[in-house]
mmCIF file of C-alpha atoms and ligand atoms in Angstrom:
data_model
loop_
_atom_site.group_PDB
_atom_site.id
_atom_site.type_symbol
_atom_site.label_atom_id
_atom_site.label_comp_id
_atom_site.label_asym_id
_atom_site.label_seq_id
_atom_site.Cartn_x
_atom_site.Cartn_y
_atom_site.Cartn_z
ATOM 1 C CA MET S 1 26.330 -62.896 13.381
ATOM 2 C CA LYS S 2 25.571 -60.196 10.870
ATOM 3 C CA LEU S 3 22.826 -58.071 12.454
ATOM 4 C CA LEU S 4 20.508 -55.227 11.552
ATOM 5 C CA VAL S 5 19.522 -53.153 14.580
ATOM 6 C CA THR S 6 16.603 -50.806 13.918
ATOM 7 C CA GLY S 7 16.289 -47.914 16.361
ATOM 8 C CA GLY S 8 19.911 -48.349 17.403
ATOM 9 C CA ALA S 9 20.292 -44.618 18.095
ATOM 10 C CA GLY S 10 17.602 -44.746 20.782
ATOM 11 C CA TYR S 11 18.034 -45.568 24.450
ATOM 12 C CA VAL S 12 17.403 -49.325 24.560
ATOM 13 C CA GLY S 13 18.485 -49.904 20.953
ATOM 14 C CA SER S 14 21.848 -48.206 21.416
ATOM 15 C CA VAL S 15 22.668 -50.145 24.578
ATOM 16 C CA CYS S 16 21.750 -53.417 22.829
ATOM 17 C CA ALA S 17 23.731 -52.435 19.724
ATOM 18 C CA ARG S 18 26.741 -51.786 21.943
ATOM 19 C CA VAL S 19 26.399 -55.168 23.666
ATOM 20 C CA MET S 20 26.173 -56.847 20.239
ATOM 21 C CA VAL S 21 29.256 -55.026 18.895
ATOM 22 C CA ASP S 22 31.162 -55.910 22.082
ATOM 23 C CA ALA S 23 30.158 -59.566 21.617
ATOM 24 C CA GLY S 24 31.816 -59.524 18.186
ATOM 25 C CA HIS S 25 28.729 -59.266 15.960
ATOM 26 C CA ASP S 26 28.764 -57.290 12.722
ATOM 27 C CA VAL S 27 26.151 -54.573 13.365
ATOM 28 C CA THR S 28 24.363 -52.151 11.052
ATOM 29 C CA VAL S 29 22.126 -49.614 12.774
ATOM 30 C CA VAL S 30 19.133 -48.105 10.965
ATOM 31 C CA ASP S 31 17.511 -45.105 12.649
ATOM 32 C CA ASN S 32 15.646 -42.044 11.385
ATOM 33 C CA LEU S 33 16.912 -39.976 14.346
ATOM 34 C CA SER S 34 13.375 -38.736 15.060
ATOM 35 C CA THR S 35 13.965 -39.381 18.745
ATOM 36 C CA GLY S 36 17.400 -41.013 18.798
ATOM 37 C CA ASN S 37 20.836 -39.402 18.920
ATOM 38 C CA ARG S 38 23.493 -40.080 16.267
ATOM 39 C CA ASP S 39 26.109 -39.997 19.048
ATOM 40 C CA ALA S 40 24.437 -42.945 20.776
ATOM 41 C CA VAL S 41 25.220 -45.340 17.894
ATOM 42 C CA PRO S 42 28.138 -47.366 19.213
ATOM 43 C CA GLU S 43 31.562 -47.162 17.671
ATOM 44 C CA GLY S 44 32.131 -50.200 15.502
ATOM 45 C CA ALA S 45 28.562 -50.240 14.108
ATOM 46 C CA ARG S 46 27.692 -49.027 10.607
ATOM 47 C CA PHE S 47 24.975 -46.376 10.550
ATOM 48 C CA VAL S 48 22.269 -45.833 7.938
ATOM 49 C CA GLU S 49 19.899 -42.907 8.516
ATOM 50 C CA GLY S 50 16.303 -43.361 7.415
ATOM 51 C CA ASP S 51 12.917 -44.896 8.129
ATOM 52 C CA VAL S 52 12.858 -48.669 8.370
ATOM 53 C CA SER S 53 10.424 -48.812 5.444
ATOM 54 C CA ALA S 54 12.807 -46.737 3.317
ATOM 55 C CA VAL S 55 16.193 -48.318 4.005
ATOM 56 C CA ALA S 56 15.947 -51.702 5.752
ATOM 57 C CA GLU S 57 15.397 -53.744 2.601
ATOM 58 C CA ASP S 58 18.527 -52.288 0.979
ATOM 59 C CA VAL S 59 20.573 -53.192 4.053
ATOM 60 C CA LEU S 60 19.139 -56.723 4.083
ATOM 61 C CA ALA S 61 19.545 -57.104 0.315
ATOM 62 C CA ASP S 62 23.260 -56.444 0.709
ATOM 63 C CA GLY S 63 23.281 -59.991 1.911
ATOM 64 C CA ASP S 64 23.629 -62.633 4.553
ATOM 65 C CA VAL S 65 22.095 -60.777 7.475
ATOM 66 C CA ASP S 66 21.471 -63.420 10.124
ATOM 67 C CA GLY S 67 19.065 -61.483 12.254
ATOM 68 C CA VAL S 68 17.188 -58.277 12.955
ATOM 69 C CA LEU S 69 16.760 -56.649 16.351
ATOM 70 C CA HIS S 70 13.754 -54.371 15.884
ATOM 71 C CA PHE S 71 13.672 -51.491 18.386
ATOM 72 C CA ALA S 72 12.585 -48.609 16.149
ATOM 73 C CA ALA S 73 9.223 -47.411 17.452
ATOM 74 C CA GLN S 74 7.193 -44.633 18.941
ATOM 75 C CA SER S 75 7.014 -45.604 22.600
ATOM 76 C CA LEU S 76 5.221 -43.083 24.786
ATOM 77 C CA VAL S 77 1.984 -44.218 26.385
ATOM 78 C CA GLY S 78 0.549 -40.714 26.923
ATOM 79 C CA GLU S 79 1.441 -39.481 23.446
ATOM 80 C CA SER S 80 -0.135 -42.570 21.891
ATOM 81 C CA VAL S 81 -3.490 -41.644 23.426
ATOM 82 C CA GLU S 82 -3.293 -38.136 21.949
ATOM 83 C CA ALA S 83 -1.802 -38.992 18.548
ATOM 84 C CA PRO S 84 -2.662 -42.627 17.759
ATOM 85 C CA GLU S 85 -1.959 -42.117 14.046
ATOM 86 C CA LYS S 86 1.709 -41.645 14.891
ATOM 87 C CA TYR S 87 1.653 -45.107 16.487
ATOM 88 C CA TRP S 88 -0.381 -47.011 13.901
ATOM 89 C CA TYR S 89 1.775 -45.703 11.055
ATOM 90 C CA GLY S 90 5.073 -45.413 12.917
ATOM 91 C CA ASN S 91 4.859 -48.783 14.641
ATOM 92 C CA VAL S 92 2.536 -51.086 12.701
ATOM 93 C CA VAL S 93 3.076 -49.900 9.119
ATOM 94 C CA GLU S 94 6.854 -49.625 9.603
ATOM 95 C CA SER S 95 7.040 -53.087 11.188
ATOM 96 C CA LEU S 96 4.995 -54.649 8.383
ATOM 97 C CA ALA S 97 7.473 -53.122 5.925
ATOM 98 C CA LEU S 98 10.304 -54.723 7.898
ATOM 99 C CA LEU S 99 8.615 -58.134 7.908
ATOM 100 C CA GLU S 100 8.126 -57.889 4.150
ATOM 101 C CA ALA S 101 11.754 -56.854 3.633
ATOM 102 C CA MET S 102 12.849 -59.841 5.720
ATOM 103 C CA ARG S 103 10.598 -62.209 3.767
ATOM 104 C CA ARG S 104 11.772 -60.930 0.387
ATOM 105 C CA THR S 105 15.448 -61.140 1.335
ATOM 106 C CA GLY S 106 15.172 -64.438 3.216
ATOM 107 C CA THR S 107 16.417 -62.946 6.493
ATOM 108 C CA PRO S 108 15.858 -65.732 8.992
ATOM 109 C CA ARG S 109 15.677 -64.287 12.535
ATOM 110 C CA LEU S 110 13.824 -61.497 14.342
ATOM 111 C CA VAL S 111 13.936 -60.267 17.935
ATOM 112 C CA PHE S 112 11.161 -57.738 18.521
ATOM 113 C CA SER S 113 10.756 -55.143 21.284
ATOM 114 C CA SER S 114 7.270 -55.836 22.539
ATOM 115 C CA THR S 115 5.978 -54.416 25.792
ATOM 116 C CA ALA S 116 4.133 -54.956 29.038
ATOM 117 C CA ALA S 117 1.638 -52.446 27.660
ATOM 118 C CA THR S 118 0.208 -55.269 25.480
ATOM 119 C CA TYR S 119 -1.376 -56.748 28.620
ATOM 120 C CA GLY S 120 -3.248 -53.663 29.793
ATOM 121 C CA GLU S 121 -4.792 -53.794 33.250
ATOM 122 C CA PRO S 122 -3.988 -57.313 34.524
ATOM 123 C CA ASP S 123 -6.471 -59.498 36.434
ATOM 124 C CA ALA S 124 -3.589 -60.765 38.552
ATOM 125 C CA VAL S 125 0.109 -60.080 39.060
ATOM 126 C CA PRO S 126 2.751 -61.173 38.342
ATOM 127 C CA ILE S 127 1.813 -61.149 34.668
ATOM 128 C CA VAL S 128 2.707 -64.303 32.742
ATOM 129 C CA GLU S 129 2.948 -64.645 28.969
ATOM 130 C CA SER S 130 -0.443 -66.396 28.794
ATOM 131 C CA SER S 131 -2.196 -63.536 30.637
ATOM 132 C CA PRO S 132 -4.945 -61.799 28.630
ATOM 133 C CA THR S 133 -3.810 -59.031 26.288
ATOM 134 C CA ARG S 134 -6.163 -56.051 26.594
ATOM 135 C CA PRO S 135 -4.078 -52.925 26.002
ATOM 136 C CA THR S 136 -5.343 -49.731 27.630
ATOM 137 C CA ASN S 137 -3.594 -47.394 25.177
ATOM 138 C CA PRO S 138 -2.782 -47.251 21.441
ATOM 139 C CA TYR S 139 0.922 -47.814 22.116
ATOM 140 C CA GLY S 140 0.219 -51.244 23.609
ATOM 141 C CA ALA S 141 -2.383 -51.992 20.922
ATOM 142 C CA THR S 142 0.106 -51.317 18.119
ATOM 143 C CA LYS S 143 2.775 -53.508 19.698
ATOM 144 C CA LEU S 144 0.219 -56.296 20.145
ATOM 145 C CA ALA S 145 -0.831 -55.963 16.495
ATOM 146 C CA ILE S 146 2.809 -56.357 15.460
ATOM 147 C CA ASP S 147 3.143 -59.421 17.681
ATOM 148 C CA HIS S 148 0.169 -60.959 15.833
ATOM 149 C CA ALA S 149 1.705 -60.122 12.457
ATOM 150 C CA ILE S 150 4.995 -61.722 13.501
ATOM 151 C CA SER S 151 3.176 -64.898 14.596
ATOM 152 C CA SER S 152 1.544 -65.262 11.205
ATOM 153 C CA TYR S 153 4.880 -64.738 9.410
ATOM 154 C CA THR S 154 6.510 -67.467 11.482
ATOM 155 C CA VAL S 155 3.720 -69.897 10.546
ATOM 156 C CA ALA S 156 3.459 -68.970 6.865
ATOM 157 C CA HIS S 157 7.050 -68.102 5.996
ATOM 158 C CA GLY S 158 9.202 -69.975 8.509
ATOM 159 C CA LEU S 159 10.539 -66.854 10.226
ATOM 160 C CA ALA S 160 12.293 -67.508 13.563
ATOM 161 C CA ALA S 161 10.997 -64.868 15.968
ATOM 162 C CA ILE S 162 11.096 -63.886 19.605
ATOM 163 C CA SER S 163 9.155 -60.994 21.122
ATOM 164 C CA LEU S 164 10.498 -59.609 24.376
ATOM 165 C CA ARG S 165 7.878 -57.879 26.468
ATOM 166 C CA TYR S 166 9.750 -55.244 28.420
ATOM 167 C CA PHE S 167 8.441 -53.867 31.661
ATOM 168 C CA ASN S 168 9.914 -50.490 32.758
ATOM 169 C CA VAL S 169 13.449 -50.218 31.464
ATOM 170 C CA ALA S 170 15.845 -47.880 33.266
ATOM 171 C CA GLY S 171 19.508 -47.442 34.198
ATOM 172 C CA ALA S 172 22.524 -46.900 31.988
ATOM 173 C CA TYR S 173 25.443 -48.872 30.596
ATOM 174 C CA ALA S 174 28.884 -47.854 29.365
ATOM 175 C CA GLY S 175 28.028 -44.205 28.864
ATOM 176 C CA ALA S 176 24.655 -44.892 27.209
ATOM 177 C CA GLY S 177 21.450 -43.971 28.997
ATOM 178 C CA GLU S 178 18.191 -42.054 28.895
ATOM 179 C CA ASN S 179 18.634 -38.567 27.465
ATOM 180 C CA ARG S 180 15.611 -38.001 25.241
ATOM 181 C CA ARG S 181 14.966 -34.550 23.832
ATOM 182 C CA VAL S 182 11.482 -34.789 25.323
ATOM 183 C CA GLU S 183 11.350 -36.930 28.468
ATOM 184 C CA THR S 184 8.216 -38.517 29.935
ATOM 185 C CA HIS S 185 9.661 -41.457 31.884
ATOM 186 C CA LEU S 186 9.598 -41.381 35.646
ATOM 187 C CA ILE S 187 13.192 -42.148 36.677
ATOM 188 C CA PRO S 188 14.955 -39.709 34.303
ATOM 189 C CA ILE S 189 12.417 -37.012 35.172
ATOM 190 C CA VAL S 190 13.013 -37.436 38.900
ATOM 191 C CA LEU S 191 16.778 -37.363 38.362
ATOM 192 C CA GLN S 192 16.513 -34.249 36.190
ATOM 193 C CA ALA S 193 14.699 -32.617 39.113
ATOM 194 C CA ALA S 194 17.503 -33.765 41.431
ATOM 195 C CA LEU S 195 19.982 -32.149 39.047
ATOM 196 C CA GLY S 196 18.029 -28.896 39.286
ATOM 197 C CA HIS S 197 16.850 -29.036 35.661
ATOM 198 C CA ARG S 198 13.190 -29.129 36.786
ATOM 199 C CA ASP S 199 11.462 -27.472 39.716
ATOM 200 C CA SER S 200 9.494 -30.551 40.784
ATOM 201 C CA VAL S 201 8.143 -33.957 39.772
ATOM 202 C CA LYS S 202 4.446 -34.471 39.088
ATOM 203 C CA ILE S 203 2.923 -37.627 40.556
ATOM 204 C CA PHE S 204 0.301 -38.694 38.011
ATOM 205 C CA GLY S 205 -2.535 -40.172 40.072
ATOM 206 C CA THR S 206 -2.723 -40.633 43.829
ATOM 207 C CA ASP S 207 -6.067 -42.467 43.866
ATOM 208 C CA TYR S 208 -5.061 -45.859 42.443
ATOM 209 C CA HIS S 209 -5.977 -48.991 44.419
ATOM 210 C CA THR S 210 -2.399 -49.517 45.536
ATOM 211 C CA ASP S 211 -0.801 -49.262 48.986
ATOM 212 C CA ASP S 212 0.102 -45.577 48.666
ATOM 213 C CA GLY S 213 -2.366 -44.648 45.932
ATOM 214 C CA THR S 214 0.258 -44.245 43.176
ATOM 215 C CA ALA S 215 0.860 -46.520 40.167
ATOM 216 C CA VAL S 216 3.150 -49.515 40.534
ATOM 217 C CA ARG S 217 5.718 -50.631 37.932
ATOM 218 C CA ASP S 218 8.404 -53.292 37.567
ATOM 219 C CA TYR S 219 11.808 -51.747 36.735
ATOM 220 C CA ILE S 220 14.456 -53.648 34.765
ATOM 221 C CA HIS S 221 18.059 -52.601 34.133
ATOM 222 C CA VAL S 222 18.845 -51.852 30.497
ATOM 223 C CA HIS S 223 21.969 -54.049 30.553
ATOM 224 C CA ASP S 224 20.029 -57.066 31.825
ATOM 225 C CA LEU S 225 17.568 -56.358 29.029
ATOM 226 C CA ALA S 226 20.361 -56.311 26.444
ATOM 227 C CA GLN S 227 21.637 -59.674 27.685
ATOM 228 C CA ALA S 228 18.195 -61.148 27.069
ATOM 229 C CA HIS S 229 18.381 -59.985 23.440
ATOM 230 C CA ALA S 230 21.670 -61.799 22.940
ATOM 231 C CA LEU S 231 20.125 -64.994 24.317
ATOM 232 C CA ALA S 232 16.956 -64.549 22.228
ATOM 233 C CA LEU S 233 18.970 -64.299 19.008
ATOM 234 C CA GLU S 234 20.521 -67.674 19.746
ATOM 235 C CA ALA S 235 17.260 -69.270 20.859
ATOM 236 C CA ALA S 236 14.981 -68.265 17.953
ATOM 237 C CA VAL S 237 13.668 -71.311 16.068
ATOM 238 C CA ALA S 238 12.414 -71.281 12.437
ATOM 239 C CA GLY S 239 8.621 -71.374 12.201
ATOM 240 C CA ARG S 240 8.132 -70.434 15.832
ATOM 241 C CA HIS S 241 7.203 -67.173 17.564
ATOM 242 C CA ALA S 242 8.068 -67.227 21.251
ATOM 243 C CA LEU S 243 7.192 -64.466 23.716
ATOM 244 C CA TYR S 244 8.994 -63.646 26.938
ATOM 245 C CA ASN S 245 8.350 -61.105 29.682
ATOM 246 C CA LEU S 246 11.368 -59.230 30.978
ATOM 247 C CA GLY S 247 11.108 -57.575 34.371
ATOM 248 C CA SER S 248 12.452 -57.982 37.873
ATOM 249 C CA GLY S 249 9.295 -59.409 39.454
ATOM 250 C CA ALA S 250 9.087 -56.618 42.021
ATOM 251 C CA GLY S 251 6.729 -53.656 41.935
ATOM 252 C CA PHE S 252 7.547 -50.116 43.057
ATOM 253 C CA SER S 253 5.060 -47.281 43.357
ATOM 254 C CA VAL S 254 5.753 -43.832 41.945
ATOM 255 C CA ARG S 255 6.301 -42.581 45.504
ATOM 256 C CA GLN S 256 8.728 -45.438 46.234
ATOM 257 C CA VAL S 257 10.703 -44.638 43.081
ATOM 258 C CA ILE S 258 10.933 -40.974 44.099
ATOM 259 C CA ASP S 259 12.051 -41.971 47.620
ATOM 260 C CA THR S 260 14.728 -44.260 46.157
ATOM 261 C CA CYS S 261 15.942 -41.393 43.963
ATOM 262 C CA ARG S 262 16.087 -39.149 47.039
ATOM 263 C CA GLU S 263 18.163 -41.757 48.893
ATOM 264 C CA VAL S 264 20.552 -42.350 45.991
ATOM 265 C CA THR S 265 21.075 -38.658 45.208
ATOM 266 C CA GLY S 266 20.857 -37.291 48.752
ATOM 267 C CA ILE S 267 18.600 -34.557 47.382
ATOM 268 C CA ASP S 268 15.100 -33.800 48.660
ATOM 269 C CA ILE S 269 13.284 -33.749 45.303
ATOM 270 C CA PRO S 270 10.051 -31.687 45.430
ATOM 271 C CA VAL S 271 6.838 -33.378 44.211
ATOM 272 C CA VAL S 272 3.431 -32.105 43.115
ATOM 273 C CA GLU S 273 0.329 -34.307 43.048
ATOM 274 C CA ALA S 274 -1.446 -34.314 39.678
ATOM 275 C CA PRO S 275 -4.352 -36.190 38.034
ATOM 276 C CA ARG S 276 -3.869 -39.623 36.467
ATOM 277 C CA ARG S 277 -2.211 -39.759 33.030
ATOM 278 C CA ALA S 278 -4.528 -41.163 30.338
ATOM 279 C CA GLY S 279 -3.848 -44.778 29.380
ATOM 280 C CA ASP S 280 -1.848 -45.679 32.504
ATOM 281 C CA PRO S 281 -2.674 -49.043 34.148
ATOM 282 C CA ALA S 282 -2.473 -49.182 37.970
ATOM 283 C CA VAL S 283 -0.091 -52.091 38.450
ATOM 284 C CA LEU S 284 2.316 -53.861 36.064
ATOM 285 C CA ILE S 285 4.567 -56.540 37.535
ATOM 286 C CA ALA S 286 6.207 -59.275 35.455
ATOM 287 C CA SER S 287 6.863 -62.895 35.937
ATOM 288 C CA SER S 288 10.091 -63.473 33.995
ATOM 289 C CA ASP S 289 10.274 -67.178 34.908
ATOM 290 C CA LYS S 290 9.832 -68.248 31.286
ATOM 291 C CA ALA S 291 12.827 -66.181 30.107
ATOM 292 C CA ILE S 292 14.892 -67.466 33.026
ATOM 293 C CA ASP S 293 13.926 -71.121 32.397
ATOM 294 C CA GLU S 294 13.940 -71.220 28.590
ATOM 295 C CA LEU S 295 16.483 -68.568 27.556
ATOM 296 C CA GLY S 296 18.768 -69.048 30.560
ATOM 297 C CA TRP S 297 18.426 -65.333 31.306
ATOM 298 C CA GLN S 298 20.117 -64.262 34.545
ATOM 299 C CA PRO S 299 19.272 -60.665 35.437
ATOM 300 C CA VAL S 300 21.944 -59.232 37.713
ATOM 301 C CA LYS S 301 21.092 -55.589 38.400
ATOM 302 C CA THR S 302 17.622 -56.175 39.785
ATOM 303 C CA ALA S 303 17.672 -53.903 42.849
ATOM 304 C CA LEU S 304 15.979 -50.533 42.281
ATOM 305 C CA PRO S 305 18.756 -48.538 44.051
ATOM 306 C CA THR S 306 21.304 -50.121 41.666
ATOM 307 C CA ILE S 307 19.228 -49.159 38.631
ATOM 308 C CA VAL S 308 18.757 -45.610 39.926
ATOM 309 C CA THR S 309 22.457 -45.292 40.847
ATOM 310 C CA ASP S 310 23.521 -46.174 37.282
ATOM 311 C CA ALA S 311 20.971 -43.733 35.845
ATOM 312 C CA TRP S 312 22.119 -41.013 38.250
ATOM 313 C CA GLU S 313 25.820 -41.488 37.390
ATOM 314 C CA TYR S 314 24.945 -41.258 33.706
ATOM 315 C CA ILE S 315 22.807 -38.137 33.995
ATOM 316 C CA ARG S 316 25.270 -36.403 36.309
ATOM 317 C CA ALA S 317 28.084 -37.049 33.850
ATOM 318 C CA LEU S 318 25.947 -35.427 31.122
ATOM 319 C CA GLY S 319 25.646 -32.207 33.145
ATOM 320 C CA ASP S 320 24.458 -29.444 30.836
ATOM 321 C CA ARG S 321 24.068 -31.910 27.950
ATOM 322 C CA ALA S 322 21.127 -33.503 29.837
ATOM 323 C CA HIS S 323 17.864 -32.612 28.100
ATOM 324 C CA SER S 324 14.965 -31.596 30.334
ATOM 325 C CA ALA S 325 11.941 -30.868 28.141
ATOM 326 C CA THR S 326 8.609 -32.385 29.134
ATOM 327 C CA ALA S 327 6.037 -33.578 26.599
HETATM 328 N N1 LIG E 401 4.880 -40.886 36.174
HETATM 329 C C1 LIG E 401 4.656 -39.845 37.049
HETATM 330 N N2 LIG E 401 5.252 -38.651 36.791
HETATM 331 C C2 LIG E 401 6.054 -38.443 35.710
HETATM 332 C C3 LIG E 401 6.276 -39.528 34.823
HETATM 333 C C4 LIG E 401 5.676 -40.738 35.084
HETATM 334 O O1 LIG E 401 3.926 -39.982 38.028
HETATM 335 O O2 LIG E 401 6.541 -37.327 35.517
HETATM 336 C C5 LIG E 401 4.248 -42.188 36.447
HETATM 337 C C6 LIG E 401 3.385 -42.680 35.307
HETATM 338 O O3 LIG E 401 2.103 -42.101 35.345
HETATM 339 C C7 LIG E 401 3.412 -44.185 35.541
HETATM 340 C C8 LIG E 401 4.809 -44.427 36.130
HETATM 341 O O4 LIG E 401 5.255 -43.154 36.599
HETATM 342 O O5 LIG E 401 2.458 -44.543 36.495
HETATM 343 C C9 LIG E 401 5.798 -44.929 35.101
HETATM 344 O O6 LIG E 401 5.704 -44.096 33.968
HETATM 345 P P1 LIG E 401 6.764 -44.110 32.773
HETATM 346 O O7 LIG E 401 6.355 -43.041 31.819
HETATM 347 O O8 LIG E 401 8.138 -44.060 33.315
HETATM 348 O O9 LIG E 401 6.586 -45.534 32.134
HETATM 349 P P2 LIG E 401 5.257 -46.279 31.621
HETATM 350 O O10 LIG E 401 4.882 -47.277 32.665
HETATM 351 O O11 LIG E 401 4.212 -45.329 31.197
HETATM 352 O O12 LIG E 401 5.743 -46.957 30.296
HETATM 353 C C10 LIG E 401 6.937 -47.692 30.253
HETATM 354 C C11 LIG E 401 7.424 -47.711 28.824
HETATM 355 C C12 LIG E 401 6.484 -48.491 27.970
HETATM 356 C C13 LIG E 401 6.184 -49.835 28.581
HETATM 357 C C14 LIG E 401 5.734 -49.714 29.991
HETATM 358 C C15 LIG E 401 5.563 -51.082 30.569
HETATM 359 O O13 LIG E 401 7.541 -46.380 28.324
HETATM 360 O O14 LIG E 401 7.102 -48.685 26.727
HETATM 361 O O15 LIG E 401 6.707 -48.987 30.709
HETATM 362 O O16 LIG E 401 5.383 -51.079 31.937
HETATM 363 F F1 LIG E 401 5.192 -50.423 27.895
#
């Protein structure tokens, strides 16, 4: 297929772009490099620098693009609480521009990076796709708004669309991993501390109603996630918007993640207890049964130590090139 990958210089987008190139697809990456790295764009993909709203329509107008994988987004929960405007413009307005570009150029297929953050604080876990959507932060609210916009485009304009609701993505694949200029995600932060790039790791919140008082998340390997995108591209049906959760179905607390990182690295990583981070739900665990049943998705690297081991190998190989700034 001929594919446009927005955000293909970012962490998840670059791994997916690589998997698509390796599968023989013709890939053009669009990225404004606001958070992504030019070096992360895989060899074999064309690269166009710019905002989606500025350049995507030109790429699509060049003709015969079969599908768009839309990763480009602002994606930090904490930042979205402090600067919601960045999320409403950067996520919703940019995605509406993409939908319009697709409509005007007759581009038939969309796979969208949605998120577990659309659900907010769940009444029950594991979360299924029909669970209520009550986001607890602007990040989740903007992704949910885009999901609604996509649904209406499928009905009105015959778009074939699939939204993939990621839980906590981690790990690395073929030399591509998490190396953001400003890092806020738990696993890379803990591994940066193991590498000696930080003095300690802050545990945000020790008074949650969980077994050890820290927040619980469902971690999914970035390569398993990429495989789901390949399946979604094939499965998208004109006039239909399907949604799928992608997680491993197991929850790990912040303390458990830190302990796993200690075991994998053999390093006693120092921690500091800190207040809760605004916008963080207590527990997010996915049911991915729908993706397994309907897309034929078969996640392979589901064990947390495997995910952490891949992330650790990646970050260790980076050495001094590993960023370590905190938001
Ligand atoms: N955490 C810490 N210390 C840190 C960093 C994080 O205690 O230094 C905690 C957070 O407070 C949270 C957990 O670790 O409880 C996971 O935090 P991350 O920042 O790694 O990930 P989030 O759960 O906030 O968000 C991620 C993605 C979102 C996605 C969400 C779905 O960034 O896009 O997972 O679960 F929506």
